[in-house]
Short mmCIF file of C-alpha atoms in Angstrom, two decimals:
data_model
loop_
_atom_site.label_atom_id
_atom_site.label_comp_id
_atom_site.label_asym_id
_atom_site.label_seq_id
_atom_site.Cartn_x
_atom_site.Cartn_y
_atom_site.Cartn_z
CA MET A 22 -6.46 -5.29 -13.48
CA ILE A 23 -3.17 -4.69 -13.37
CA THR A 24 -0.07 -5.65 -15.66
CA LEU A 25 3.23 -6.20 -15.32
CA GLU A 26 5.14 -6.75 -18.32
CA ASN A 27 9.38 -7.26 -17.50
CA LEU A 28 9.26 -5.52 -15.43
CA THR A 29 12.94 -4.57 -13.99
CA LYS A 30 14.76 -2.04 -10.95
CA SER A 31 17.50 -1.85 -9.60
CA PHE A 32 19.16 0.38 -7.23
CA PRO A 33 23.94 0.62 -7.19
CA THR A 34 25.15 -0.89 -3.74
CA PRO A 35 28.61 -0.75 -2.96
CA ASN A 36 28.34 -4.87 -3.47
CA GLY A 37 26.82 -4.21 -6.23
CA ARG A 38 23.06 -3.49 -8.27
CA LYS A 39 20.32 -4.38 -5.83
CA PHE A 40 16.85 -5.97 -8.05
CA VAL A 41 13.41 -5.10 -6.47
CA ALA A 42 12.58 -6.27 -10.21
CA ARG A 43 13.81 -8.48 -12.58
CA ASN A 44 11.60 -8.81 -15.95
CA VAL A 45 9.05 -9.71 -13.52
CA ASN A 46 5.87 -10.79 -15.41
CA LEU A 47 2.75 -9.99 -13.40
CA THR A 48 -1.17 -10.04 -14.29
CA ILE A 49 -3.50 -9.06 -10.77
CA PRO A 50 -6.30 -11.23 -11.45
CA LYS A 51 -9.97 -8.47 -11.44
CA GLY A 52 -11.51 -9.34 -7.47
CA LYS A 53 -8.42 -9.68 -5.78
CA SER A 54 -6.84 -8.74 -2.31
CA LEU A 55 -3.30 -9.69 -2.91
CA ALA A 56 -0.68 -10.03 -0.04
CA LEU A 57 2.29 -8.09 -1.67
CA LEU A 58 5.29 -10.47 1.26
CA GLY A 59 9.21 -10.82 1.21
CA ARG A 60 11.89 -10.36 3.49
CA ASN A 61 12.63 -6.91 4.99
CA GLY A 62 14.39 -5.12 1.95
CA ALA A 63 13.44 -7.04 -1.47
CA GLY A 64 11.32 -4.23 -2.00
CA LYS A 65 7.60 -4.60 -1.36
CA SER A 66 7.18 -0.61 -0.84
CA THR A 67 9.14 -0.11 -4.35
CA MET A 68 6.49 -2.39 -5.53
CA LEU A 69 3.96 -0.60 -4.57
CA GLN A 70 5.85 3.00 -5.51
CA MET A 71 6.28 1.81 -9.05
CA ILE A 72 2.46 0.07 -9.36
CA SER A 73 1.27 4.06 -8.40
CA GLY A 74 3.26 6.30 -10.65
CA THR A 75 5.35 7.51 -8.10
CA MET A 76 8.40 6.16 -9.09
CA ASN A 77 9.33 4.36 -12.35
CA PRO A 78 10.56 1.21 -13.34
CA ASP A 79 14.41 1.24 -15.66
CA SER A 80 12.14 -0.51 -17.49
CA GLY A 81 9.05 -2.72 -18.47
CA ARG A 82 6.32 -1.12 -17.49
CA ILE A 83 2.96 -1.71 -15.62
CA ILE A 84 -0.27 -2.01 -17.20
CA SER A 85 -3.55 -1.45 -14.89
CA SER A 86 -7.19 -0.88 -15.73
CA GLY A 87 -9.34 1.20 -13.14
CA ASN A 88 -7.67 4.26 -11.27
CA VAL A 89 -5.22 3.25 -8.25
CA SER A 90 -4.27 5.16 -5.16
CA PHE A 91 -0.95 6.27 -4.03
CA PRO A 92 0.29 3.78 -1.45
CA VAL A 93 -1.45 4.59 1.61
CA GLY A 94 1.50 4.69 4.66
CA PHE A 95 3.74 6.11 2.52
CA ALA A 96 4.99 9.39 4.02
CA GLY A 97 5.82 10.91 0.64
CA SER A 98 2.30 11.71 0.10
CA PHE A 99 1.80 13.90 1.95
CA HIS A 100 3.19 18.36 1.48
CA ARG A 101 5.37 18.04 5.38
CA ASP A 102 4.65 21.58 5.60
CA LEU A 103 0.60 21.48 5.03
CA THR A 104 -2.03 20.35 7.96
CA GLY A 105 -3.59 16.98 7.67
CA ALA A 106 -6.59 18.49 6.77
CA GLN A 107 -5.37 20.72 4.18
CA ASN A 108 -3.31 17.71 3.02
CA ALA A 109 -6.85 16.27 2.94
CA ARG A 110 -7.83 19.84 0.48
CA PHE A 111 -5.64 19.60 -1.39
CA VAL A 112 -6.09 15.83 -2.53
CA ALA A 113 -9.95 16.37 -2.29
CA ARG A 114 -9.52 18.92 -5.54
CA ILE A 115 -7.23 17.19 -6.88
CA TYR A 116 -9.06 13.21 -7.12
CA GLY A 117 -12.46 16.05 -7.60
CA VAL A 118 -14.70 14.27 -4.99
CA ASP A 119 -16.15 17.14 -1.95
CA THR A 120 -13.61 18.52 -0.13
CA ASP A 121 -15.93 19.50 3.65
CA ASP A 122 -17.28 15.48 2.51
CA LEU A 123 -13.53 14.01 2.92
CA LEU A 124 -12.44 15.91 6.00
CA ASP A 125 -15.26 15.09 7.90
CA PHE A 126 -14.50 11.46 7.17
CA VAL A 127 -11.51 11.55 7.83
CA ALA A 128 -11.50 13.61 11.07
CA ASP A 129 -13.77 10.73 11.97
CA PHE A 130 -12.15 7.52 10.68
CA ALA A 131 -8.40 8.88 11.85
CA ALA A 132 -9.33 10.59 15.20
CA LEU A 133 -6.49 12.84 15.45
CA GLY A 134 -8.78 15.51 17.49
CA GLY A 135 -6.35 18.86 17.47
CA HIS A 136 -3.53 17.07 15.26
CA LEU A 137 -5.75 17.15 12.07
CA HIS A 138 -4.96 21.08 11.66
CA MET A 139 -0.51 20.08 12.81
CA PRO A 140 1.97 19.97 10.28
CA VAL A 141 2.61 16.53 9.15
CA ARG A 142 5.86 17.32 9.68
CA SER A 143 5.08 17.67 13.56
CA TYR A 144 3.31 14.22 13.19
CA SER A 145 4.54 10.57 14.44
CA SER A 146 4.70 7.53 11.53
CA GLY A 147 1.96 6.37 12.63
CA MET A 148 0.32 9.45 12.62
CA ARG A 149 1.31 10.06 9.16
CA SER A 150 -0.36 6.82 8.42
CA ARG A 151 -3.91 6.79 9.90
CA LEU A 152 -4.16 10.06 7.79
CA ALA A 153 -3.06 8.64 5.28
CA PHE A 154 -5.38 5.16 5.27
CA GLY A 155 -8.41 8.29 6.07
CA ILE A 156 -7.89 9.50 3.24
CA SER A 157 -7.52 6.65 0.88
CA MET A 158 -11.06 4.88 2.22
CA ALA A 159 -12.51 7.94 1.51
CA LEU A 160 -12.03 8.03 -2.24
CA LYS A 161 -12.16 5.13 -4.75
CA PHE A 162 -9.78 3.81 -6.38
CA ASP A 163 -10.87 0.10 -8.16
CA THR A 164 -6.83 -0.91 -6.68
CA TYR A 165 -5.93 -0.10 -3.30
CA LEU A 166 -2.29 -0.13 -2.27
CA VAL A 167 -1.56 -0.46 1.05
CA ASP A 168 2.00 -0.49 3.05
CA GLU A 169 2.06 -1.84 6.50
CA VAL A 170 -1.25 0.27 7.49
CA THR A 171 -3.91 -1.79 9.64
CA SER A 172 -1.57 -2.42 11.53
CA VAL A 173 -1.06 0.71 13.27
CA GLY A 174 -3.17 2.27 16.19
CA ASP A 175 -4.38 0.65 18.96
CA SER A 176 -7.27 -2.57 19.22
CA ALA A 177 -9.90 -0.35 18.05
CA PHE A 178 -8.88 1.09 15.31
CA ARG A 179 -7.09 -1.75 13.92
CA ARG A 180 -10.69 -3.08 14.02
CA LYS A 181 -12.07 -0.30 12.46
CA SER A 182 -9.65 -0.19 9.63
CA ALA A 183 -10.22 -4.16 8.65
CA ALA A 184 -14.02 -3.08 8.70
CA ILE A 185 -13.94 -0.34 6.26
CA PHE A 186 -10.87 -2.05 4.17
CA LYS A 187 -13.11 -4.98 3.80
CA ALA A 188 -16.40 -3.23 2.65
CA ARG A 189 -14.42 -1.90 0.10
CA MET A 190 -12.84 -4.66 -1.22
CA LYS A 191 -16.78 -6.04 -2.16
CA GLU A 192 -16.25 -3.13 -6.02
CA SER A 193 -11.66 -2.50 -5.44
CA ASN A 194 -8.90 -4.87 -5.68
CA ALA A 195 -6.11 -4.42 -3.12
CA ILE A 196 -1.81 -5.03 -2.93
CA VAL A 197 -1.87 -5.21 0.46
CA VAL A 198 2.26 -5.42 2.32
CA THR A 199 2.63 -6.35 5.66
CA HIS A 200 3.88 -8.49 7.89
CA SER A 201 1.19 -9.61 10.19
CA LEU A 202 0.52 -13.18 8.50
CA ILE A 203 -2.90 -12.48 11.52
CA GLU A 204 -3.59 -9.65 8.76
CA VAL A 205 -2.62 -11.34 5.89
CA ARG A 206 -5.34 -14.51 6.55
CA ASN A 207 -7.51 -11.77 7.29
CA LEU A 208 -7.87 -9.40 5.04
CA CYS A 209 -6.57 -11.27 1.96
CA ASN A 210 -7.30 -13.66 -1.11
CA ALA A 211 -3.81 -13.95 -3.18
CA GLY A 212 -0.46 -13.17 -2.75
CA ALA A 213 2.70 -12.98 -4.99
CA VAL A 214 6.44 -13.39 -2.30
CA LEU A 215 9.19 -11.10 -3.74
CA GLU A 216 11.96 -12.73 -3.91
CA ASN A 217 15.78 -11.67 -5.17
CA GLY A 218 13.91 -9.86 -7.93
CA GLU A 219 11.39 -12.27 -8.81
CA VAL A 220 7.87 -12.91 -7.99
CA THR A 221 6.33 -16.21 -7.23
CA TYR A 222 2.40 -16.03 -7.33
CA PHE A 223 -0.22 -18.03 -5.95
CA ASP A 224 -4.87 -17.93 -6.27
CA ASP A 225 -4.75 -19.94 -2.46
CA VAL A 226 -2.68 -17.09 0.12
CA GLU A 227 -1.16 -20.21 2.24
CA GLU A 228 0.50 -21.04 -0.77
CA ALA A 229 2.12 -17.60 -0.44
CA ILE A 230 2.00 -17.48 2.97
CA ALA A 231 4.39 -20.74 2.74
CA LEU A 232 6.73 -19.45 1.05
CA HIS A 233 7.14 -16.91 2.19
CA VAL A 234 7.95 -18.22 6.14
CA SER A 235 10.52 -20.92 4.01
CA ASN A 236 12.34 -18.08 2.72
CA MET A 237 12.58 -16.32 5.88
CA LYS A 238 13.89 -19.80 8.13
CA LYS A 239 16.48 -20.02 4.66
CA ALA A 240 17.49 -16.05 5.72
CA LYS A 241 17.85 -17.10 9.45
#
């Protein structure tokens, strides 16, 4: 379970402060794969980074029961001058799992071929996402944070990603950011809409989708 208490985060802009979260209070129950929806620039990726602990809020706090993954798909998760394999081994040591087992899983799942042994700075964004998703799925987390990564790659890779994600969700929770409503319906059973620094939670993912679509139409 993850709880946001009086969470506030903003950034300065030429037109004043842009609020990603404005005194947000939210509890995400156990057993949920939550779609975090919102228009471009609403702050969905920033919210994931705060929940993961890689970015601090301005005020308020985030309480989590169990361990939370790094934001899968977030390019800052890795050291750019290390190879994909070296990054995988480094993450394995951090989480105390067998380095060879984790690397074998990543090599098979991410299907990067020889690129796995090249520096991450040479990767495309899609390759970085595949590496991040492979490493994350190789580890056991109580909550997975996923940012657009299940839409990366060809149809076969997307099917493989969805299948392993659903397998992990039998025992874990997730917060998923994606612009694909097909992916939302395929992967998520609850939803939250981020709009103007406020978050509206729905147990029914279809209700979240309806509000999100309405907000998008208003923005046009």
